[in-house]
Amino acid sequence: MSAGAPHDAGGRGPQSAGSTAGLRASLAGLTTRGRSFLAAGIAAGLCAYVLGQSELLRVGMLLAVLPLLCVLALHRTRHRVSGTRRLTPMRVPAGSEARVQLRLDNTSRMPTGLLMLQDRVPYVLGPRPRFVLDRVEPGGRREVSYRVRSDLRGRYPLGPLQLRLTDPFGLVELTRSFSAYDTLTVIPRTEALPQVRFAGESSGYGDGSRRSLALAGEDDVIPRGYRRGDDLRRVHWRSTARYGELMVRREEQPQRSRATVLLDTRRLAYEGAGPDSAFEWAVSAAASALVHLLEQGFSVRLLTDTGDCVPREGGGFTSGGQESAEAAGLLMDTLAVVGHSDGAGLSRACDAVRSNGAGSGLGGAGGDGLLIAFFGDLDDVQTGLAAKMCRRGGGAVAFVLDSADWSGRPPGLASVMSQGLPPLEERLAGLRDAGWTALAAPPGVAFGELWRQAGNAPIGTAGGSGSAGGWG
């Protein structure tokens, strides 16, 4: 008996399951009826031997042999039943459904008995699906499907598939597990964001980001080797004579603007859990910002308070272009499993932002880089570290979540629980003085509205109505 899926999106190749199970394990699958038949046959045989009744011996042999024949039949049949699973899609946003299709093929020359199909799924995806299938003719096929859904992001294994076979008499019941499984990735919810231009930001493909590899003058051209299909009018004869092989001028190549999305994951910076918690809002908002920036032509990276950066290759930024879909998938897969960190500060994230900005002039808050940050509770020390990340003249936007607002505590109790933290207005003011465009992110406000207001705000300031957009 094998398990797998067709070689297409969301599938796995055939896998073997239960092929090494011995006959002894099959004998253990005798049902109560089968054991009763076997015991009755043995008892009848003993009585026939004692009483000398040959007719009773025949009955006893029939009762004893029938369960054994069923065991042998199912023992052989289980090696000739294959199962496949197809999961579409393999990556879904939280709250959306994915469809799982199961297919069972009888590759033997004998029909099967009654089959019960069961797939293992985590409890957060719903109840465990079970299907009862009638006999499958030789070479026959049966297909069933079910849907899974989760409001919690994460990676959830589906499988292995379990198959229970029974004979037509109900004497034997064998349960076998397939070895193949699939993984459903539930990514954060995202929302479409309006197109805005932040203060200090250069566009993804604007003139400010287009740079030529060739400098001024014929002698400063950086050539490369000739490739089949290159225009001969681009041959650089001086370099050809110097290197002894045909060289051509490089074409002007665009340099994408870079953007860093910083996600504060400190456990002590958030309160509560579940889909409506402050941390889940921050994760979803970061996912929305990343997808939006990729669509706008930015090379982006995801940075956390621990200093971890995604992607790690290519200088820490996505390459963009045709790889934008792959980059978005990598970033969403990371956000699907991101959790709280045990760190107490933002020093590592500050070092990562400042070192990158100093090394390349991009990707931090300096140069033509853009920095989008999602902060939880900030004390005076962490506010100072966040202020150091921002560089004058660069685009830097911070969305600050306050646990007192998200917990829904009464004002008096909130002030007691928030001892040691400055008021939210002071935290926002400290960030704005450093050059951030800082906004409060209260519960119940759509991130798209905050994004729009951040684009309309001048650098280092904030305006608007607190009730409408959550300005501090």
CSV table of C-alpha atoms in Angstrom, one decimal:
chain,number,residue,atom,x,y,z
A,1,MET,CA,0.0,0.0,0.0
A,2,SER,CA,1.5,3.3,-1.0
A,3,ALA,CA,0.8,6.9,-0.4
A,4,GLY,CA,1.7,10.1,-2.2
A,5,ALA,CA,0.4,12.5,-4.8
A,6,PRO,CA,0.8,13.3,-8.4
A,7,HIS,CA,3.9,15.2,-9.5
A,8,ASP,CA,2.2,18.6,-9.7
A,9,ALA,CA,1.8,21.6,-7.5
A,10,GLY,CA,1.1,20.6,-4.0
A,11,GLY,CA,1.9,17.0,-4.5
A,12,ARG,CA,4.4,14.4,-3.5
A,13,GLY,CA,5.7,11.3,-5.1
A,14,PRO,CA,4.4,7.8,-4.3
A,15,GLN,CA,5.5,6.4,-0.9
A,16,SER,CA,5.3,2.9,0.4
A,17,ALA,CA,3.4,2.2,3.7
A,18,GLY,CA,3.1,-1.0,5.6
A,19,SER,CA,5.1,-3.1,3.1
A,20,THR,CA,7.3,-4.6,5.9
A,21,ALA,CA,4.4,-5.6,8.1
A,22,GLY,CA,4.5,-9.3,8.8
A,23,LEU,CA,1.8,-11.9,8.8
A,24,ARG,CA,1.8,-11.9,12.6
A,25,ALA,CA,0.7,-8.2,12.5
A,26,SER,CA,-2.1,-9.2,10.1
A,27,LEU,CA,-3.3,-11.9,12.5
A,28,ALA,CA,-3.6,-9.3,15.2
A,29,GLY,CA,-6.2,-7.6,13.0
A,30,LEU,CA,-8.8,-10.3,13.6
A,31,THR,CA,-12.0,-8.8,14.8
A,32,THR,CA,-14.2,-10.2,17.6
A,33,ARG,CA,-16.2,-12.1,15.0
A,34,GLY,CA,-13.0,-13.5,13.4
A,35,ARG,CA,-11.6,-14.6,16.8
A,36,SER,CA,-14.9,-16.2,17.6
A,37,PHE,CA,-14.9,-18.2,14.3
A,38,LEU,CA,-11.4,-19.3,15.0
A,39,ALA,CA,-12.1,-20.3,18.5
A,40,ALA,CA,-15.3,-22.1,17.5
A,41,GLY,CA,-13.4,-24.0,14.7
A,42,ILE,CA,-10.7,-25.1,17.1
A,43,ALA,CA,-13.3,-26.2,19.7
A,44,ALA,CA,-15.2,-28.1,17.1
A,45,GLY,CA,-12.0,-29.8,15.9
A,46,LEU,CA,-11.2,-31.0,19.5
A,47,CYS,CA,-14.7,-32.2,20.0
A,48,ALA,CA,-14.7,-34.1,16.7
A,49,TYR,CA,-11.4,-35.8,17.7
A,50,VAL,CA,-12.7,-36.8,21.1
A,51,LEU,CA,-16.1,-38.0,19.8
A,52,GLY,CA,-14.8,-39.4,16.6
A,53,GLN,CA,-17.2,-37.3,14.5
A,54,SER,CA,-15.7,-36.6,11.1
A,55,GLU,CA,-18.6,-34.4,10.0
A,56,LEU,CA,-18.0,-32.1,13.0
A,57,LEU,CA,-14.3,-32.0,12.1
A,58,ARG,CA,-15.1,-30.6,8.6
A,59,VAL,CA,-17.3,-27.9,10.2
A,60,GLY,CA,-14.5,-27.1,12.6
A,61,MET,CA,-11.9,-26.8,9.8
A,62,LEU,CA,-14.2,-24.5,7.9
A,63,LEU,CA,-14.8,-22.2,10.8
A,64,ALA,CA,-11.0,-22.1,11.6
A,65,VAL,CA,-9.8,-21.8,8.0
A,66,LEU,CA,-12.2,-19.0,6.9
A,67,PRO,CA,-10.6,-16.3,9.2
A,68,LEU,CA,-7.1,-17.4,8.2
A,69,LEU,CA,-8.0,-17.1,4.5
A,70,CYS,CA,-9.3,-13.6,5.1
A,71,VAL,CA,-6.1,-12.7,6.9
A,72,LEU,CA,-4.0,-13.9,3.9
A,73,ALA,CA,-6.3,-12.1,1.4
A,74,LEU,CA,-6.0,-8.7,3.2
A,75,HIS,CA,-2.3,-9.3,3.8
A,76,ARG,CA,-1.8,-9.4,0.1
A,77,THR,CA,-4.3,-6.8,-0.8
A,78,ARG,CA,-2.8,-4.1,1.4
A,79,HIS,CA,0.3,-4.1,-0.8
A,80,ARG,CA,-1.8,-3.3,-3.9
A,81,VAL,CA,-3.7,-0.3,-2.7
A,82,SER,CA,-2.1,3.1,-3.4
A,83,GLY,CA,-3.3,6.5,-2.1
A,84,THR,CA,-2.4,10.0,-3.2
A,85,ARG,CA,-3.1,13.4,-1.7
A,86,ARG,CA,-3.3,16.8,-3.5
A,87,LEU,CA,-3.3,20.0,-1.5
A,88,THR,CA,-4.3,23.2,-3.3
A,89,PRO,CA,-3.1,25.7,-2.5
A,90,MET,CA,-0.2,24.9,-0.2
A,91,ARG,CA,-0.1,28.5,1.1
A,92,VAL,CA,-3.3,30.2,2.2
A,93,PRO,CA,-4.0,33.4,4.2
A,94,ALA,CA,-5.4,32.9,7.7
A,95,GLY,CA,-9.1,32.5,7.6
A,96,SER,CA,-9.1,31.0,4.0
A,97,GLU,CA,-9.8,27.5,3.0
A,98,ALA,CA,-7.6,24.9,1.3
A,99,ARG,CA,-8.9,21.9,-0.5
A,100,VAL,CA,-7.4,18.4,0.1
A,101,GLN,CA,-8.2,15.7,-2.5
A,102,LEU,CA,-7.6,12.1,-1.7
A,103,ARG,CA,-7.4,9.4,-4.3
A,104,LEU,CA,-7.4,5.7,-3.8
A,105,ASP,CA,-6.3,3.2,-6.5
A,106,ASN,CA,-6.8,-0.6,-6.4
A,107,THR,CA,-3.9,-1.9,-8.4
A,108,SER,CA,-4.6,-5.6,-7.6
A,109,ARG,CA,-6.6,-8.2,-9.5
A,110,MET,CA,-9.0,-8.7,-6.6
A,111,PRO,CA,-11.7,-6.3,-5.4
A,112,THR,CA,-11.3,-4.8,-2.0
A,113,GLY,CA,-13.7,-5.0,0.9
A,114,LEU,CA,-15.1,-2.1,2.8
A,115,LEU,CA,-12.5,0.6,3.3
A,116,MET,CA,-12.4,3.4,5.8
A,117,LEU,CA,-10.1,6.3,4.9
A,118,GLN,CA,-8.9,8.7,7.5
A,119,ASP,CA,-6.4,11.6,7.2
A,120,ARG,CA,-4.6,13.1,10.2
A,121,VAL,CA,-4.9,16.8,10.6
A,122,PRO,CA,-4.1,19.2,13.5
A,123,TYR,CA,-7.1,20.1,15.6
A,124,VAL,CA,-6.8,23.8,14.6
A,125,LEU,CA,-7.7,22.8,11.0
A,126,GLY,CA,-10.9,21.2,12.0
A,127,PRO,CA,-12.2,17.7,12.7
A,128,ARG,CA,-10.3,14.6,11.5
A,129,PRO,CA,-11.9,13.7,8.1
A,130,ARG,CA,-13.2,10.1,7.7
A,131,PHE,CA,-14.6,8.5,4.6
A,132,VAL,CA,-16.2,5.0,4.1
A,133,LEU,CA,-15.7,3.5,0.7
A,134,ASP,CA,-17.5,0.5,-0.7
A,135,ARG,CA,-15.6,-2.3,-2.5
A,136,VAL,CA,-13.2,-1.1,-5.1
A,137,GLU,CA,-13.1,-3.2,-8.2
A,138,PRO,CA,-9.7,-4.3,-9.7
A,139,GLY,CA,-8.0,-1.4,-11.3
A,140,GLY,CA,-10.7,0.9,-9.8
A,141,ARG,CA,-10.3,4.4,-8.3
A,142,ARG,CA,-12.1,6.4,-5.7
A,143,GLU,CA,-11.7,10.1,-5.0
A,144,VAL,CA,-12.9,12.1,-2.0
A,145,SER,CA,-12.0,15.6,-0.8
A,146,TYR,CA,-12.3,17.8,2.3
A,147,ARG,CA,-11.5,21.4,3.2
A,148,VAL,CA,-9.3,22.7,6.0
A,149,ARG,CA,-9.2,26.2,7.5
A,150,SER,CA,-7.3,28.0,10.2
A,151,ASP,CA,-7.6,31.4,11.8
A,152,LEU,CA,-4.1,31.0,13.2
A,153,ARG,CA,-1.0,31.3,11.0
A,154,GLY,CA,1.6,28.6,11.1
A,155,ARG,CA,2.8,25.4,9.3
A,156,TYR,CA,0.5,22.4,9.8
A,157,PRO,CA,1.3,18.8,8.7
A,158,LEU,CA,-1.4,16.8,6.9
A,159,GLY,CA,-1.0,13.1,7.2
A,160,PRO,CA,-0.1,10.4,7.2
A,161,LEU,CA,-3.1,8.9,5.6
A,162,GLN,CA,-4.6,5.9,7.3
A,163,LEU,CA,-6.5,3.2,5.6
A,164,ARG,CA,-8.6,0.5,7.3
A,165,LEU,CA,-9.4,-2.6,5.3
A,166,THR,CA,-12.0,-5.2,6.1
A,167,ASP,CA,-13.0,-8.4,4.4
A,168,PRO,CA,-16.6,-9.0,3.2
A,169,PHE,CA,-17.4,-11.2,6.3
A,170,GLY,CA,-16.1,-8.7,8.8
A,171,LEU,CA,-13.6,-11.2,10.2
A,172,VAL,CA,-10.4,-9.2,9.8
A,173,GLU,CA,-9.7,-5.5,10.0
A,174,LEU,CA,-6.3,-4.1,9.1
A,175,THR,CA,-5.2,-0.5,9.7
A,176,ARG,CA,-2.2,0.8,7.7
A,177,SER,CA,-0.6,4.2,7.6
A,178,PHE,CA,0.9,5.8,4.6
A,179,SER,CA,4.3,7.5,5.0
A,180,ALA,CA,3.8,10.6,2.9
A,181,TYR,CA,2.5,13.9,4.3
A,182,ASP,CA,2.0,17.4,3.1
A,183,THR,CA,2.4,20.8,4.9
A,184,LEU,CA,-0.1,23.5,4.8
A,185,THR,CA,1.3,27.0,5.4
A,186,VAL,CA,-1.1,29.5,6.8
A,187,ILE,CA,0.3,33.0,6.2
A,188,PRO,CA,-0.8,36.2,7.8
A,189,ARG,CA,-3.7,38.1,6.4
A,190,THR,CA,-2.8,41.0,4.1
A,191,GLU,CA,-4.7,44.0,2.8
A,192,ALA,CA,-4.2,46.1,-0.2
A,193,LEU,CA,-2.5,49.4,0.6
A,194,PRO,CA,-2.9,52.7,-1.1
A,195,GLN,CA,0.0,54.1,-3.2
A,196,VAL,CA,1.7,56.8,-1.2
A,197,ARG,CA,5.1,58.4,-1.2
A,198,PHE,CA,6.8,58.8,2.2
A,199,ALA,CA,9.0,61.7,3.0
A,200,GLY,CA,12.6,61.0,2.1
A,201,GLU,CA,11.7,58.0,0.0
A,202,SER,CA,12.7,57.4,-3.6
A,203,SER,CA,10.4,55.3,-5.8
A,204,GLY,CA,11.2,51.8,-6.7
A,205,TYR,CA,12.0,52.5,-10.3
A,206,GLY,CA,12.4,56.3,-10.3
A,207,ASP,CA,15.2,58.3,-11.9
A,208,GLY,CA,16.8,58.6,-8.6
A,209,SER,CA,17.3,54.8,-8.4
A,210,ARG,CA,18.5,54.3,-12.0
A,211,ARG,CA,22.2,54.1,-12.2
A,212,SER,CA,24.5,53.2,-15.0
A,213,LEU,CA,27.4,50.8,-14.6
A,214,ALA,CA,29.3,52.9,-17.1
A,215,LEU,CA,30.7,56.2,-15.9
A,216,ALA,CA,31.3,59.4,-17.9
A,217,GLY,CA,33.7,59.0,-20.7
A,218,GLU,CA,34.7,56.2,-23.1
A,219,ASP,CA,37.6,55.0,-21.0
A,220,ASP,CA,35.4,54.5,-17.9
A,221,VAL,CA,33.1,52.0,-19.6
A,222,ILE,CA,32.9,48.7,-17.7
A,223,PRO,CA,32.8,46.0,-20.5
A,224,ARG,CA,31.9,42.3,-20.4
A,225,GLY,CA,32.6,39.4,-22.6
A,226,TYR,CA,30.6,39.0,-25.8
A,227,ARG,CA,27.6,36.7,-25.7
A,228,ARG,CA,25.8,35.1,-28.6
A,229,GLY,CA,23.0,37.4,-29.7
A,230,ASP,CA,24.7,40.7,-28.5
A,231,ASP,CA,24.4,43.6,-30.8
A,232,LEU,CA,27.7,44.1,-32.6
A,233,ARG,CA,27.2,47.9,-32.4
A,234,ARG,CA,27.9,47.5,-28.7
A,235,VAL,CA,31.4,46.0,-29.2
A,236,HIS,CA,34.0,48.0,-27.2
A,237,TRP,CA,37.1,47.8,-29.5
A,238,ARG,CA,39.6,49.2,-27.1
A,239,SER,CA,38.7,46.6,-24.4
A,240,THR,CA,38.7,43.9,-27.1
A,241,ALA,CA,42.3,44.8,-28.1
A,242,ARG,CA,43.3,44.9,-24.4
A,243,TYR,CA,41.9,41.6,-23.4
A,244,GLY,CA,42.3,39.7,-26.6
A,245,GLU,CA,38.7,38.7,-26.9
A,246,LEU,CA,35.5,40.3,-28.1
A,247,MET,CA,34.1,42.7,-25.4
A,248,VAL,CA,30.8,44.6,-25.4
A,249,ARG,CA,29.6,47.6,-23.4
A,250,ARG,CA,27.2,46.8,-20.5
A,251,GLU,CA,23.7,48.2,-20.8
A,252,GLU,CA,22.5,50.7,-18.2
A,253,GLN,CA,20.9,48.7,-15.5
A,254,PRO,CA,18.3,49.9,-13.0
A,255,GLN,CA,19.2,49.8,-9.3
A,256,ARG,CA,16.1,49.2,-7.2
A,257,SER,CA,15.4,51.2,-4.1
A,258,ARG,CA,15.6,49.2,-0.9
A,259,ALA,CA,13.2,49.0,2.0
A,260,THR,CA,13.6,47.4,5.4
A,261,VAL,CA,10.5,46.2,7.3
A,262,LEU,CA,11.4,45.9,11.0
A,263,LEU,CA,9.1,43.8,13.2
A,264,ASP,CA,9.4,44.0,17.0
A,265,THR,CA,8.8,40.5,18.3
A,266,ARG,CA,9.8,40.9,22.0
A,267,ARG,CA,7.5,39.0,24.3
A,268,LEU,CA,7.4,41.7,26.9
A,269,ALA,CA,6.3,44.3,24.3
A,270,TYR,CA,2.9,42.8,23.7
A,271,GLU,CA,0.0,41.4,25.8
A,272,GLY,CA,-2.6,38.9,24.9
A,273,ALA,CA,-2.7,36.2,22.3
A,274,GLY,CA,-5.0,35.0,19.5
A,275,PRO,CA,-6.0,36.3,16.1
A,276,ASP,CA,-7.1,39.7,17.5
A,277,SER,CA,-4.0,40.4,19.6
A,278,ALA,CA,-1.6,43.3,19.1
A,279,PHE,CA,1.2,41.0,18.0
A,280,GLU,CA,-0.9,39.3,15.3
A,281,TRP,CA,-2.0,42.7,14.0
A,282,ALA,CA,1.7,43.8,13.8
A,283,VAL,CA,2.6,40.6,11.9
A,284,SER,CA,-0.3,41.1,9.4
A,285,ALA,CA,0.6,44.7,8.9
A,286,ALA,CA,4.2,43.9,8.3
A,287,ALA,CA,3.1,41.3,5.7
A,288,SER,CA,0.9,43.8,4.0
A,289,ALA,CA,3.8,46.3,3.9
A,290,LEU,CA,6.2,43.8,2.4
A,291,VAL,CA,3.8,42.7,-0.3
A,292,HIS,CA,3.0,46.3,-1.2
A,293,LEU,CA,6.6,47.3,-1.4
A,294,LEU,CA,7.5,44.4,-3.6
A,295,GLU,CA,4.6,45.3,-5.9
A,296,GLN,CA,6.0,48.8,-6.1
A,297,GLY,CA,9.4,47.5,-7.3
A,298,PHE,CA,11.4,47.7,-4.1
A,299,SER,CA,14.0,45.3,-3.0
A,300,VAL,CA,12.9,44.5,0.5
A,301,ARG,CA,14.1,42.6,3.6
A,302,LEU,CA,12.4,41.6,6.8
A,303,LEU,CA,14.3,42.4,10.0
A,304,THR,CA,13.4,41.4,13.6
A,305,ASP,CA,14.5,42.7,17.0
A,306,THR,CA,16.9,39.7,17.2
A,307,GLY,CA,18.8,41.0,14.2
A,308,ASP,CA,17.7,38.1,12.0
A,309,CYS,CA,17.3,39.1,8.4
A,310,VAL,CA,15.2,37.5,5.6
A,311,PRO,CA,16.5,36.9,3.0
A,312,ARG,CA,20.1,36.3,4.1
A,313,GLU,CA,21.5,36.1,0.5
A,314,GLY,CA,22.1,39.0,-1.8
A,315,GLY,CA,23.2,41.4,0.9
A,316,GLY,CA,20.0,40.8,2.9
A,317,PHE,CA,17.6,42.1,0.3
A,318,THR,CA,15.4,40.4,-2.3
A,319,SER,CA,16.5,40.8,-5.9
A,320,GLY,CA,13.0,41.8,-7.1
A,321,GLY,CA,12.2,41.6,-10.8
A,322,GLN,CA,10.8,38.2,-11.9
A,323,GLU,CA,11.7,36.8,-8.5
A,324,SER,CA,9.2,39.0,-6.7
A,325,ALA,CA,6.7,36.2,-6.3
A,326,GLU,CA,9.4,33.9,-4.9
A,327,ALA,CA,10.6,36.6,-2.6
A,328,ALA,CA,7.0,37.2,-1.4
A,329,GLY,CA,6.6,33.5,-0.8
A,330,LEU,CA,9.8,33.4,1.3
A,331,LEU,CA,8.8,36.4,3.4
A,332,MET,CA,5.3,35.1,4.0
A,333,ASP,CA,6.6,31.7,5.0
A,334,THR,CA,8.8,33.4,7.5
A,335,LEU,CA,6.0,35.5,8.9
A,336,ALA,CA,3.8,32.4,9.1
A,337,VAL,CA,5.9,30.9,11.8
A,338,VAL,CA,7.4,34.0,13.5
A,339,GLY,CA,6.9,34.1,17.2
A,340,HIS,CA,7.8,36.0,20.3
A,341,SER,CA,11.5,36.5,21.1
A,342,ASP,CA,12.8,36.4,24.6
A,343,GLY,CA,15.0,39.5,24.0
A,344,ALA,CA,14.5,42.6,26.0
A,345,GLY,CA,15.9,45.3,23.7
A,346,LEU,CA,16.3,46.5,20.1
A,347,SER,CA,20.1,46.8,20.1
A,348,ARG,CA,20.7,44.1,17.6
A,349,ALA,CA,18.1,45.5,15.2
A,350,CYS,CA,19.6,48.9,15.6
A,351,ASP,CA,23.1,47.6,14.8
A,352,ALA,CA,21.7,45.8,11.7
A,353,VAL,CA,20.0,48.9,10.4
A,354,ARG,CA,22.8,51.3,11.0
A,355,SER,CA,25.5,48.9,9.7
A,356,ASN,CA,23.6,48.4,6.5
A,357,GLY,CA,22.9,52.0,6.0
A,358,ALA,CA,26.5,52.9,6.6
A,359,GLY,CA,27.8,50.2,4.2
A,360,SER,CA,25.6,50.9,1.2
A,361,GLY,CA,23.6,54.0,1.8
A,362,LEU,CA,20.6,51.9,1.1
A,363,GLY,CA,18.1,49.8,3.0
A,364,GLY,CA,18.4,51.6,6.3
A,365,ALA,CA,16.8,55.0,7.0
A,366,GLY,CA,19.6,56.7,5.3
A,367,GLY,CA,20.2,57.4,1.6
A,368,ASP,CA,17.3,56.4,-0.6
A,369,GLY,CA,16.4,53.5,1.6
A,370,LEU,CA,13.0,53.2,3.4
A,371,LEU,CA,12.5,51.9,6.9
A,372,ILE,CA,9.1,50.7,8.1
A,373,ALA,CA,8.9,49.6,11.7
A,374,PHE,CA,6.3,48.0,13.9
A,375,PHE,CA,7.0,48.5,17.6
A,376,GLY,CA,5.3,47.2,20.7
A,377,ASP,CA,5.7,48.8,24.1
A,378,LEU,CA,8.8,51.0,24.3
A,379,ASP,CA,10.5,52.3,27.4
A,380,ASP,CA,12.9,55.2,27.5
A,381,VAL,CA,15.9,53.0,26.6
A,382,GLN,CA,14.2,51.3,23.7
A,383,THR,CA,12.8,54.6,22.4
A,384,GLY,CA,16.4,55.9,22.3
A,385,LEU,CA,17.6,52.9,20.4
A,386,ALA,CA,14.7,53.2,17.9
A,387,ALA,CA,15.6,56.9,17.5
A,388,LYS,CA,19.2,56.0,16.5
A,389,MET,CA,17.9,53.9,13.6
A,390,CYS,CA,16.5,56.9,11.9
A,391,ARG,CA,18.8,59.1,9.8
A,392,ARG,CA,17.8,62.6,8.8
A,393,GLY,CA,16.7,62.8,5.2
A,394,GLY,CA,15.7,59.2,5.0
A,395,GLY,CA,12.2,57.7,4.9
A,396,ALA,CA,11.4,56.2,8.3
A,397,VAL,CA,7.8,55.3,9.4
A,398,ALA,CA,7.0,53.7,12.8
A,399,PHE,CA,3.7,52.2,13.9
A,400,VAL,CA,3.6,51.9,17.7
A,401,LEU,CA,1.2,49.5,19.5
A,402,ASP,CA,0.3,50.2,23.1
A,403,SER,CA,-0.6,47.2,25.2
A,404,ALA,CA,-2.9,49.4,27.4
A,405,ASP,CA,-5.0,50.2,24.4
A,406,TRP,CA,-5.1,46.6,23.0
A,407,SER,CA,-5.8,44.9,26.3
A,408,GLY,CA,-9.0,46.9,26.8
A,409,ARG,CA,-8.2,47.5,30.5
A,410,PRO,CA,-9.9,50.4,32.3
A,411,PRO,CA,-7.8,53.6,32.4
A,412,GLY,CA,-7.0,53.3,36.1
A,413,LEU,CA,-5.9,49.7,35.8
A,414,ALA,CA,-4.0,50.4,32.6
A,415,SER,CA,-1.9,53.0,34.4
A,416,VAL,CA,-1.0,50.6,37.1
A,417,MET,CA,-0.1,47.7,34.7
A,418,SER,CA,2.0,50.1,32.5
A,419,GLN,CA,4.3,51.3,35.3
A,420,GLY,CA,7.7,51.9,34.0
A,421,LEU,CA,6.6,52.9,30.5
A,422,PRO,CA,6.2,56.5,29.5
A,423,PRO,CA,2.9,57.6,28.1
A,424,LEU,CA,2.3,56.8,24.5
A,425,GLU,CA,2.4,60.4,23.5
A,426,GLU,CA,5.9,60.8,24.9
A,427,ARG,CA,7.1,57.7,23.0
A,428,LEU,CA,5.7,59.0,19.8
A,429,ALA,CA,7.2,62.4,20.4
A,430,GLY,CA,10.7,60.9,21.0
A,431,LEU,CA,10.6,59.1,17.7
A,432,ARG,CA,9.3,62.2,15.9
A,433,ASP,CA,12.1,64.3,17.3
A,434,ALA,CA,14.6,61.8,15.8
A,435,GLY,CA,13.0,62.1,12.4
A,436,TRP,CA,10.5,59.3,12.4
A,437,THR,CA,7.0,59.6,11.1
A,438,ALA,CA,5.5,58.0,14.1
A,439,LEU,CA,1.9,56.8,14.4
A,440,ALA,CA,-0.1,55.1,17.1
A,441,ALA,CA,-1.8,51.9,16.0
A,442,PRO,CA,-4.9,51.5,18.1
A,443,PRO,CA,-7.2,48.4,17.9
A,444,GLY,CA,-10.0,48.6,15.4
A,445,VAL,CA,-8.2,50.8,12.8
A,446,ALA,CA,-7.5,49.4,9.4
A,447,PHE,CA,-3.8,49.4,8.6
A,448,GLY,CA,-4.5,50.8,5.1
A,449,GLU,CA,-5.8,54.0,6.7
A,450,LEU,CA,-2.7,54.4,8.9
A,451,TRP,CA,-0.6,53.7,5.8
A,452,ARG,CA,-2.4,56.5,3.9
A,453,GLN,CA,-2.0,58.9,6.8
A,454,ALA,CA,1.7,58.1,7.1
A,455,GLY,CA,2.2,59.0,3.4
A,456,ASN,CA,0.5,62.3,3.9
A,457,ALA,CA,2.5,63.3,7.0
A,458,PRO,CA,5.8,65.4,6.6
A,459,ILE,CA,8.9,63.8,7.9
A,460,GLY,CA,9.3,63.8,11.7
A,461,THR,CA,5.8,65.0,12.3
A,462,ALA,CA,2.3,63.7,12.7
A,463,GLY,CA,-1.1,65.2,12.2
A,464,GLY,CA,-4.7,64.2,11.8
A,465,SER,CA,-7.4,63.0,14.1
A,466,GLY,CA,-6.6,60.4,16.7
A,467,SER,CA,-10.1,59.0,16.5
A,468,ALA,CA,-9.9,58.7,12.7
A,469,GLY,CA,-6.5,57.3,12.2
A,470,GLY,CA,-4.8,56.7,15.5
A,471,TRP,CA,-2.4,59.6,15.6
A,472,GLY,CA,-0.7,60.1,18.9
